[in-house]
Short mmCIF file of N, CA and C in Angstrom, two decimals:
data_model
loop_
_atom_site.label_atom_id
_atom_site.label_comp_id
_atom_site.label_asym_id
_atom_site.label_seq_id
_atom_site.Cartn_x
_atom_site.Cartn_y
_atom_site.Cartn_z
N UNK A 12 -1.96 -26.15 -84.92
CA UNK A 12 -0.87 -25.80 -85.21
C UNK A 12 0.62 -25.75 -84.60
N UNK A 13 -0.63 -24.69 -83.59
CA UNK A 13 0.76 -23.92 -82.08
C UNK A 13 1.81 -25.52 -82.24
N UNK A 14 0.76 -26.80 -81.30
CA UNK A 14 2.12 -27.65 -80.93
C UNK A 14 2.65 -28.53 -81.90
N UNK A 15 2.29 -28.42 -83.08
CA UNK A 15 3.48 -28.41 -84.71
C UNK A 15 4.14 -27.59 -84.31
N UNK A 16 4.78 -26.14 -84.07
CA UNK A 16 5.23 -25.25 -84.72
C UNK A 16 6.35 -25.57 -83.48
N UNK A 17 5.72 -25.69 -82.43
CA UNK A 17 6.49 -25.54 -80.97
C UNK A 17 7.53 -27.18 -81.24
N UNK A 18 7.44 -27.89 -81.80
CA UNK A 18 7.57 -29.87 -80.76
C UNK A 18 8.54 -29.09 -82.35
N UNK A 19 7.99 -28.33 -83.35
CA UNK A 19 9.01 -28.66 -84.21
C UNK A 19 10.53 -28.05 -83.69
N UNK A 20 10.19 -27.01 -83.51
CA UNK A 20 11.31 -26.11 -83.41
C UNK A 20 12.09 -26.37 -81.67
N UNK A 21 12.10 -27.78 -80.67
CA UNK A 21 12.03 -28.09 -80.25
C UNK A 21 13.06 -29.13 -80.40
N UNK A 22 12.64 -30.16 -81.49
CA UNK A 22 13.00 -31.31 -81.60
C UNK A 22 13.68 -30.56 -82.29
N UNK A 23 14.25 -29.48 -83.73
CA UNK A 23 15.20 -28.93 -84.34
C UNK A 23 16.53 -28.49 -83.88
N UNK A 24 15.94 -28.10 -82.62
CA UNK A 24 17.01 -27.13 -82.71
C UNK A 24 18.07 -27.76 -81.32
N UNK A 25 16.73 -29.28 -80.44
CA UNK A 25 17.61 -30.29 -79.90
C UNK A 25 19.25 -31.17 -80.29
N UNK A 26 18.19 -31.96 -81.60
CA UNK A 26 18.80 -32.96 -81.98
C UNK A 26 19.79 -31.40 -83.51
N UNK A 27 19.73 -30.57 -83.85
CA UNK A 27 20.96 -29.44 -84.24
C UNK A 27 22.37 -29.30 -82.60
N UNK A 28 21.49 -28.96 -82.41
CA UNK A 28 22.63 -29.13 -81.15
C UNK A 28 23.98 -29.74 -80.36
N UNK A 29 22.63 -31.60 -80.36
CA UNK A 29 23.01 -32.31 -80.43
C UNK A 29 24.80 -32.57 -81.47
N UNK A 30 24.13 -32.43 -83.00
CA UNK A 30 24.86 -32.59 -83.86
C UNK A 30 26.43 -32.02 -83.88
N UNK A 31 25.78 -30.28 -83.08
CA UNK A 31 26.86 -29.22 -82.72
C UNK A 31 28.65 -30.31 -81.60
N UNK A 32 27.40 -30.75 -80.55
CA UNK A 32 28.14 -31.33 -79.95
C UNK A 32 28.81 -32.44 -80.04
N UNK A 33 28.18 -33.37 -80.37
CA UNK A 33 29.36 -33.93 -82.02
C UNK A 33 29.99 -33.94 -82.40
N UNK A 34 30.33 -32.76 -82.75
CA UNK A 34 31.43 -32.53 -83.93
C UNK A 34 32.30 -31.08 -82.52
N UNK A 35 32.00 -30.89 -81.85
CA UNK A 35 33.27 -30.48 -81.03
C UNK A 35 33.46 -31.31 -80.26
N UNK A 36 32.83 -32.71 -80.35
CA UNK A 36 33.46 -33.59 -79.67
C UNK A 36 34.45 -34.44 -79.95
N UNK A 37 33.85 -34.34 -81.64
CA UNK A 37 34.93 -35.30 -82.82
C UNK A 37 36.34 -33.79 -82.91
N UNK A 38 36.43 -32.61 -82.52
CA UNK A 38 37.49 -31.59 -82.72
C UNK A 38 38.57 -32.00 -81.41
N UNK A 39 37.42 -32.42 -79.86
CA UNK A 39 39.08 -32.01 -79.50
C UNK A 39 39.16 -33.55 -78.76
N UNK A 40 38.48 -34.72 -79.24
CA UNK A 40 39.13 -36.10 -78.96
C UNK A 40 39.78 -36.00 -79.87
N UNK A 41 40.00 -36.14 -81.26
CA UNK A 41 40.65 -36.90 -82.54
C UNK A 41 40.79 -35.15 -83.33
N UNK A 42 40.53 -34.16 -82.70
CA UNK A 42 41.22 -32.65 -84.16
C UNK A 42 40.75 -32.76 -84.90
N UNK A 43 38.88 -33.24 -85.34
CA UNK A 43 38.42 -33.19 -86.34
C UNK A 43 38.20 -32.52 -86.35
N UNK A 44 38.18 -31.59 -87.35
CA UNK A 44 37.85 -29.79 -87.86
C UNK A 44 36.27 -30.03 -88.02
N UNK A 45 35.77 -28.98 -86.89
CA UNK A 45 34.05 -28.87 -86.78
C UNK A 45 33.69 -27.93 -88.43
N UNK A 46 32.36 -28.33 -88.56
CA UNK A 46 31.82 -27.05 -90.53
C UNK A 46 32.33 -26.15 -89.59
N UNK A 47 32.57 -25.15 -90.48
CA UNK A 47 32.53 -23.94 -91.37
C UNK A 47 31.27 -23.33 -91.26
N UNK A 48 30.78 -22.88 -90.79
CA UNK A 48 29.46 -22.47 -90.72
C UNK A 48 29.50 -21.08 -91.71
N UNK A 49 31.15 -20.71 -91.83
CA UNK A 49 30.41 -18.80 -92.13
C UNK A 49 31.44 -19.37 -93.59
N UNK A 50 31.49 -20.85 -94.29
CA UNK A 50 31.36 -20.60 -96.24
C UNK A 50 29.75 -21.20 -95.94
N UNK A 51 29.49 -22.24 -94.99
CA UNK A 51 27.95 -22.50 -95.67
C UNK A 51 27.05 -21.33 -95.22
N UNK A 52 27.28 -19.90 -94.16
CA UNK A 52 26.36 -18.43 -95.33
C UNK A 52 27.37 -18.51 -96.00
N UNK A 53 27.68 -17.79 -96.84
CA UNK A 53 28.87 -17.54 -97.68
C UNK A 53 28.03 -18.60 -99.00
N UNK A 54 27.77 -19.59 -98.82
CA UNK A 54 27.11 -20.30 -99.80
C UNK A 54 25.36 -19.92 -99.92
N UNK A 55 24.59 -20.07 -98.38
CA UNK A 55 23.85 -19.05 -98.60
C UNK A 55 23.35 -17.32 -99.01
N UNK A 56 25.10 -17.05 -98.73
CA UNK A 56 24.18 -15.76 -99.03
C UNK A 56 23.86 -15.32 -100.70
N UNK A 57 25.04 -16.91 -101.36
CA UNK A 57 25.08 -15.40 -102.93
C UNK A 57 24.03 -16.89 -104.10
N UNK A 58 23.67 -17.01 -102.35
CA UNK A 58 22.07 -17.71 -102.67
C UNK A 58 20.81 -16.86 -104.04
N UNK A 59 21.16 -15.37 -102.88
CA UNK A 59 19.38 -14.28 -104.43
C UNK A 59 19.65 -14.15 -105.09
N UNK A 60 21.66 -13.91 -105.10
CA UNK A 60 22.19 -13.36 -106.35
C UNK A 60 21.84 -14.30 -107.98
N UNK A 61 21.33 -16.25 -107.69
CA UNK A 61 21.50 -16.41 -108.93
C UNK A 61 22.45 -17.39 -108.39
N UNK A 62 23.13 -17.81 -108.27
CA UNK A 62 24.39 -18.38 -107.28
C UNK A 62 24.47 -19.91 -106.33
N UNK A 63 24.33 -20.63 -107.31
CA UNK A 63 23.44 -22.56 -106.27
C UNK A 63 25.54 -22.95 -106.36
N UNK A 64 25.94 -22.96 -107.12
CA UNK A 64 26.93 -23.62 -107.67
C UNK A 64 28.62 -23.28 -107.32
N UNK A 65 29.19 -22.85 -106.69
CA UNK A 65 30.45 -22.69 -106.45
C UNK A 65 31.45 -23.81 -107.10
N UNK A 66 33.13 -23.28 -108.12
CA UNK A 66 33.60 -23.39 -108.22
C UNK A 66 35.13 -24.23 -107.02
N UNK A 67 35.01 -23.24 -106.29
CA UNK A 67 35.67 -23.38 -104.25
C UNK A 67 35.09 -22.28 -103.52
N UNK A 68 34.10 -22.47 -102.98
CA UNK A 68 33.13 -20.99 -101.72
C UNK A 68 34.25 -20.77 -101.11
N UNK A 69 35.25 -21.49 -100.96
CA UNK A 69 36.34 -19.96 -100.51
C UNK A 69 36.57 -19.38 -100.81
N UNK A 70 36.76 -19.65 -101.78
CA UNK A 70 37.47 -18.03 -103.10
C UNK A 70 36.39 -17.96 -103.38
N UNK A 71 35.05 -18.04 -103.25
CA UNK A 71 33.60 -17.01 -103.89
C UNK A 71 33.56 -15.54 -102.25
N UNK A 72 33.29 -14.90 -102.78
CA UNK A 72 33.51 -12.69 -102.59
C UNK A 72 32.97 -13.54 -101.30
N UNK A 73 33.46 -12.91 -100.31
CA UNK A 73 33.26 -12.89 -98.83
C UNK A 73 31.76 -12.25 -98.99
N UNK A 74 30.92 -12.53 -98.00
CA UNK A 74 28.95 -12.24 -97.29
C UNK A 74 29.26 -11.23 -95.88
N UNK A 75 28.73 -10.65 -96.28
CA UNK A 75 28.43 -9.52 -94.57
C UNK A 75 27.55 -10.55 -93.62
N UNK A 76 27.86 -11.13 -92.98
CA UNK A 76 27.68 -11.66 -92.21
C UNK A 76 27.63 -13.40 -91.87
N UNK A 77 28.79 -13.60 -93.08
CA UNK A 77 28.61 -15.10 -93.43
C UNK A 77 28.27 -16.10 -92.17
N UNK A 78 28.84 -15.89 -91.40
CA UNK A 78 28.72 -17.00 -89.73
C UNK A 78 28.08 -17.04 -89.52
N UNK A 79 27.20 -15.80 -88.40
CA UNK A 79 26.34 -16.00 -88.39
C UNK A 79 24.63 -16.34 -89.46
N UNK A 80 25.03 -16.24 -90.74
CA UNK A 80 24.13 -16.43 -91.19
C UNK A 80 24.01 -18.18 -91.53
N UNK A 81 25.68 -19.09 -92.00
CA UNK A 81 25.68 -19.90 -90.92
C UNK A 81 24.68 -20.38 -90.23
N UNK A 82 24.75 -19.72 -89.23
CA UNK A 82 24.48 -20.63 -87.71
C UNK A 82 23.42 -20.56 -88.30
N UNK A 83 23.38 -19.43 -88.57
CA UNK A 83 21.14 -20.06 -88.60
C UNK A 83 20.52 -20.31 -89.29
N UNK A 84 21.21 -20.63 -90.82
CA UNK A 84 20.55 -21.91 -90.58
C UNK A 84 21.14 -22.40 -91.31
N UNK A 85 21.34 -23.82 -90.73
CA UNK A 85 22.45 -25.16 -89.93
C UNK A 85 20.91 -25.06 -89.21
N UNK A 86 21.01 -23.98 -87.92
CA UNK A 86 19.32 -24.60 -86.92
C UNK A 86 18.30 -24.23 -88.03
N UNK A 87 18.52 -24.27 -88.97
CA UNK A 87 16.75 -23.54 -89.49
C UNK A 87 16.81 -24.36 -90.49
N UNK A 88 17.74 -25.51 -90.28
CA UNK A 88 17.47 -26.14 -91.87
C UNK A 88 16.81 -27.55 -90.64
N UNK A 89 17.40 -27.68 -89.38
CA UNK A 89 17.26 -28.80 -88.06
C UNK A 89 15.91 -28.20 -88.05
N UNK A 90 15.25 -27.82 -87.83
CA UNK A 90 13.50 -27.28 -87.88
C UNK A 90 13.20 -27.73 -88.31
N UNK A 91 13.03 -27.40 -90.57
CA UNK A 91 12.74 -28.11 -91.51
C UNK A 91 12.67 -29.04 -91.23
N UNK A 92 13.88 -29.82 -91.39
CA UNK A 92 13.81 -31.20 -90.77
C UNK A 92 13.34 -32.30 -90.40
N UNK A 93 12.62 -31.99 -88.82
CA UNK A 93 11.47 -31.56 -87.95
C UNK A 93 10.52 -31.16 -87.50
N UNK A 94 10.19 -30.66 -88.33
CA UNK A 94 9.05 -30.32 -88.53
C UNK A 94 8.58 -30.99 -90.63
N UNK A 95 9.44 -31.56 -91.01
CA UNK A 95 9.65 -32.97 -91.28
C UNK A 95 8.93 -34.60 -91.70
N UNK A 96 9.09 -34.02 -90.58
CA UNK A 96 9.69 -35.44 -89.63
C UNK A 96 7.72 -35.22 -88.88
N UNK A 97 7.98 -34.72 -87.73
CA UNK A 97 6.63 -34.81 -87.77
C UNK A 97 5.04 -34.56 -88.73
N UNK A 98 5.74 -33.66 -90.08
CA UNK A 98 4.62 -33.85 -90.87
C UNK A 98 4.00 -34.83 -91.59
N UNK A 99 5.09 -36.11 -91.66
CA UNK A 99 5.08 -36.94 -92.04
C UNK A 99 4.47 -38.20 -90.92
N UNK A 100 5.35 -38.07 -90.21
CA UNK A 100 4.69 -38.95 -88.74
C UNK A 100 2.98 -38.59 -87.99
N UNK A 101 3.48 -37.73 -87.90
CA UNK A 101 2.10 -37.10 -87.47
C UNK A 101 2.93 -36.39 -86.30
N UNK A 102 1.49 -35.81 -85.62
CA UNK A 102 1.96 -35.34 -83.38
C UNK A 102 2.20 -36.67 -83.04
N UNK A 103 1.76 -37.60 -83.63
CA UNK A 103 1.50 -39.35 -82.84
C UNK A 103 2.83 -39.11 -82.29
N UNK A 104 3.52 -39.45 -83.26
CA UNK A 104 4.96 -39.89 -83.46
C UNK A 104 5.63 -39.40 -82.50
N UNK A 105 5.19 -38.10 -81.85
CA UNK A 105 5.96 -36.56 -80.82
C UNK A 105 5.25 -37.44 -79.77
N UNK A 106 4.16 -37.79 -79.05
CA UNK A 106 3.72 -38.50 -78.28
C UNK A 106 4.46 -39.40 -78.21
N UNK A 107 4.79 -41.07 -79.19
CA UNK A 107 4.63 -41.92 -78.55
C UNK A 107 6.19 -42.33 -79.48
N UNK A 108 7.43 -41.79 -78.59
CA UNK A 108 8.06 -41.90 -80.87
C UNK A 108 9.21 -43.58 -80.81
N UNK A 109 9.18 -42.88 -81.86
CA UNK A 109 10.19 -45.32 -82.11
C UNK A 109 11.36 -43.82 -83.12
N UNK A 110 11.90 -45.32 -83.02
CA UNK A 110 13.40 -44.29 -82.83
C UNK A 110 13.22 -43.95 -84.65
N UNK A 111 12.97 -45.42 -85.36
CA UNK A 111 13.24 -45.36 -87.02
C UNK A 111 12.40 -44.55 -87.41
N UNK A 112 11.71 -43.38 -87.38
CA UNK A 112 11.36 -42.59 -88.95
C UNK A 112 13.11 -41.50 -88.38
N UNK A 113 12.74 -41.29 -87.15
CA UNK A 113 14.17 -40.48 -86.95
C UNK A 113 15.80 -40.37 -87.89
N UNK A 114 15.27 -41.61 -87.61
CA UNK A 114 16.40 -42.59 -88.23
C UNK A 114 16.64 -42.38 -89.88
N UNK A 115 15.32 -42.28 -89.50
CA UNK A 115 15.75 -41.92 -92.33
C UNK A 115 15.19 -40.52 -91.77
N UNK A 116 14.42 -39.69 -91.31
CA UNK A 116 14.18 -37.84 -91.64
C UNK A 116 16.97 -37.96 -91.30
N UNK A 117 17.17 -38.40 -90.74
CA UNK A 117 18.46 -37.78 -90.42
C UNK A 117 18.88 -38.27 -91.78
N UNK A 118 19.18 -39.40 -91.73
CA UNK A 118 19.52 -40.17 -93.11
C UNK A 118 19.07 -39.92 -94.54
N UNK A 119 18.03 -39.03 -94.53
CA UNK A 119 17.17 -38.59 -96.16
C UNK A 119 18.56 -36.59 -95.45
N UNK A 120 18.88 -36.35 -93.85
CA UNK A 120 19.43 -34.95 -94.39
C UNK A 120 21.25 -34.76 -94.65
N UNK A 121 21.56 -36.21 -94.79
CA UNK A 121 22.22 -36.64 -95.50
C UNK A 121 23.37 -36.32 -96.92
N UNK A 122 21.56 -37.53 -97.31
CA UNK A 122 21.01 -36.63 -99.50
C UNK A 122 21.15 -35.13 -99.04
N UNK A 123 20.57 -34.60 -98.48
CA UNK A 123 21.14 -33.48 -98.83
C UNK A 123 22.33 -32.66 -98.64
N UNK A 124 22.88 -32.99 -97.60
CA UNK A 124 24.05 -32.60 -97.94
C UNK A 124 25.08 -33.22 -99.48
N UNK A 125 25.54 -34.33 -99.76
CA UNK A 125 25.70 -34.48 -100.69
C UNK A 125 25.63 -34.14 -101.75
N UNK A 126 24.06 -34.10 -102.36
CA UNK A 126 23.49 -33.93 -103.23
C UNK A 126 23.20 -32.23 -104.03
N UNK A 127 22.59 -31.37 -102.43
CA UNK A 127 22.98 -30.59 -102.90
C UNK A 127 24.43 -29.10 -102.28
N UNK A 128 24.66 -29.48 -100.55
CA UNK A 128 25.35 -28.73 -100.48
C UNK A 128 26.91 -28.25 -100.57
N UNK A 129 27.09 -30.12 -100.73
CA UNK A 129 28.49 -30.04 -101.24
C UNK A 129 28.70 -29.67 -102.75
N UNK A 130 28.16 -30.29 -103.46
CA UNK A 130 28.17 -29.57 -104.09
C UNK A 130 28.32 -27.94 -105.03
N UNK A 131 27.35 -27.48 -104.22
CA UNK A 131 27.03 -26.10 -104.24
C UNK A 131 28.31 -25.47 -103.65
N UNK A 132 28.74 -25.76 -102.07
CA UNK A 132 30.17 -25.37 -102.61
C UNK A 132 31.90 -26.03 -103.00
N UNK A 133 30.90 -26.80 -103.82
CA UNK A 133 32.57 -27.32 -104.66
C UNK A 133 33.15 -28.13 -104.76
N UNK A 134 32.30 -29.10 -103.22
CA UNK A 134 33.29 -30.08 -102.51
C UNK A 134 33.18 -31.33 -104.05
N UNK A 135 32.10 -31.12 -104.29
CA UNK A 135 31.30 -32.61 -105.78
C UNK A 135 30.29 -32.93 -104.56
N UNK A 136 29.81 -34.07 -105.54
CA UNK A 136 27.87 -34.82 -105.06
C UNK A 136 29.91 -35.94 -103.77
N UNK A 137 28.56 -35.55 -102.25
CA UNK A 137 28.98 -36.08 -101.65
C UNK A 137 31.07 -35.84 -101.18
N UNK A 138 31.26 -35.38 -101.65
CA UNK A 138 32.63 -35.24 -101.62
C UNK A 138 33.39 -35.02 -102.33
N UNK A 139 33.16 -36.11 -103.42
CA UNK A 139 33.80 -36.57 -104.79
C UNK A 139 35.43 -35.28 -104.61
N UNK A 140 35.66 -34.34 -104.48
CA UNK A 140 36.18 -33.24 -104.85
C UNK A 140 36.89 -33.45 -103.83
N UNK A 141 36.75 -33.59 -103.04
CA UNK A 141 37.91 -33.78 -101.65
C UNK A 141 38.49 -34.46 -101.98
N UNK A 142 39.66 -34.90 -101.05
CA UNK A 142 40.99 -35.54 -101.13
C UNK A 142 40.88 -36.21 -99.55
N UNK A 143 40.38 -35.63 -98.71
CA UNK A 143 39.68 -36.65 -97.59
C UNK A 143 37.71 -37.52 -97.52
N UNK A 144 37.41 -37.29 -99.14
CA UNK A 144 36.15 -37.72 -99.64
C UNK A 144 35.70 -38.74 -98.55
N UNK A 145 36.57 -39.55 -97.91
CA UNK A 145 36.00 -40.90 -97.58
C UNK A 145 35.71 -40.46 -96.41
N UNK A 146 36.27 -39.94 -95.49
CA UNK A 146 36.76 -39.16 -94.16
C UNK A 146 35.27 -38.40 -93.95
N UNK A 147 34.97 -37.52 -95.14
CA UNK A 147 33.94 -36.93 -94.99
C UNK A 147 32.45 -37.00 -94.47
N UNK A 148 32.22 -38.11 -95.74
CA UNK A 148 31.04 -39.09 -96.27
C UNK A 148 31.23 -39.21 -94.42
N UNK A 149 32.12 -40.60 -93.74
CA UNK A 149 31.90 -41.13 -92.66
C UNK A 149 30.90 -41.16 -92.36
N UNK A 150 32.36 -39.01 -91.49
CA UNK A 150 32.01 -37.83 -91.41
C UNK A 150 30.06 -37.78 -91.14
N UNK A 151 29.40 -37.22 -92.18
CA UNK A 151 28.37 -36.93 -91.80
C UNK A 151 27.11 -37.91 -91.55
N UNK A 152 27.73 -39.45 -92.16
CA UNK A 152 26.88 -40.45 -91.59
C UNK A 152 26.54 -40.54 -90.28
N UNK A 153 27.90 -40.52 -89.89
CA UNK A 153 27.91 -40.66 -88.41
C UNK A 153 27.82 -39.17 -87.36
N UNK A 154 27.29 -38.51 -87.87
CA UNK A 154 26.93 -36.90 -87.43
C UNK A 154 25.79 -36.60 -87.79
N UNK A 155 25.08 -36.66 -89.01
CA UNK A 155 23.74 -37.33 -89.06
C UNK A 155 22.75 -38.45 -88.55
N UNK A 156 23.36 -39.43 -88.09
CA UNK A 156 23.49 -40.33 -86.99
C UNK A 156 22.98 -39.97 -85.47
N UNK A 157 23.84 -39.66 -85.33
CA UNK A 157 23.70 -38.20 -83.82
C UNK A 157 23.14 -37.38 -83.32
N UNK A 158 21.66 -36.69 -85.29
CA UNK A 158 20.82 -36.26 -85.59
C UNK A 158 20.24 -36.79 -85.57
N UNK A 159 19.76 -37.82 -85.30
CA UNK A 159 18.33 -38.68 -85.61
C UNK A 159 18.42 -39.13 -84.10
N UNK A 160 19.44 -39.20 -83.55
CA UNK A 160 19.39 -39.96 -81.40
C UNK A 160 18.88 -38.15 -81.26
N UNK A 161 19.31 -37.51 -81.65
CA UNK A 161 18.86 -35.85 -80.69
C UNK A 161 17.26 -35.66 -81.27
N UNK A 162 16.73 -35.69 -82.43
CA UNK A 162 15.27 -35.96 -83.25
C UNK A 162 14.80 -36.74 -81.42
N UNK A 163 14.53 -38.36 -81.32
CA UNK A 163 14.17 -39.71 -81.04
C UNK A 163 14.69 -38.55 -79.55
N UNK A 164 15.86 -38.78 -79.00
CA UNK A 164 15.75 -38.26 -77.78
C UNK A 164 15.15 -36.80 -77.39
N UNK A 165 14.80 -35.62 -78.18
CA UNK A 165 13.88 -34.90 -77.89
C UNK A 165 13.31 -34.71 -77.66
N UNK A 166 12.59 -35.94 -78.65
CA UNK A 166 10.49 -36.16 -77.98
C UNK A 166 10.75 -37.13 -77.73
N UNK A 167 11.23 -37.88 -76.43
CA UNK A 167 11.38 -38.76 -75.01
C UNK A 167 11.14 -37.67 -74.00
N UNK A 168 11.91 -36.95 -74.20
CA UNK A 168 12.16 -36.09 -73.39
C UNK A 168 10.66 -35.01 -73.27
N UNK A 169 10.47 -34.85 -74.48
CA UNK A 169 9.02 -33.89 -74.99
C UNK A 169 7.93 -33.97 -75.09
N UNK A 170 8.15 -35.44 -74.44
CA UNK A 170 6.50 -36.18 -74.95
C UNK A 170 5.64 -34.85 -73.54
N UNK A 171 4.70 -35.75 -74.52
CA UNK A 171 2.91 -34.61 -73.20
C UNK A 171 2.61 -35.36 -72.20
#
């Protein structure tokens, strides 16, 4: 169990950090705004009050420490998905990683954003309510492919 937890944290943090580096690159190179983790934190902060879906998360009441909550949630989700990868494919995968399982998990994370987070924050399913919905979707696919590369690469580096 200790190895499972350790690897989940290492792979999840590494893959999420690579995703953040990718977002920073897109911001610096192409002027694409990085994710606003404060709004994610606001969404998470409203969940205990029973509010899952907002018309526009930007107009929802602010939550204390929402930026910190958003960042912690972002990395916690990365760790949970790394744990799911290890739970499904086993610790043996971490000892001899292959890319396809990481890619499958990376693409499942796209679905979570499209069908849970974006509708919950008021953007609609797959950001359909946003004027740049196709750009958001393309960036989601590219970003979560980078997350998958991070899972795979971290597993290669952390092999026993």
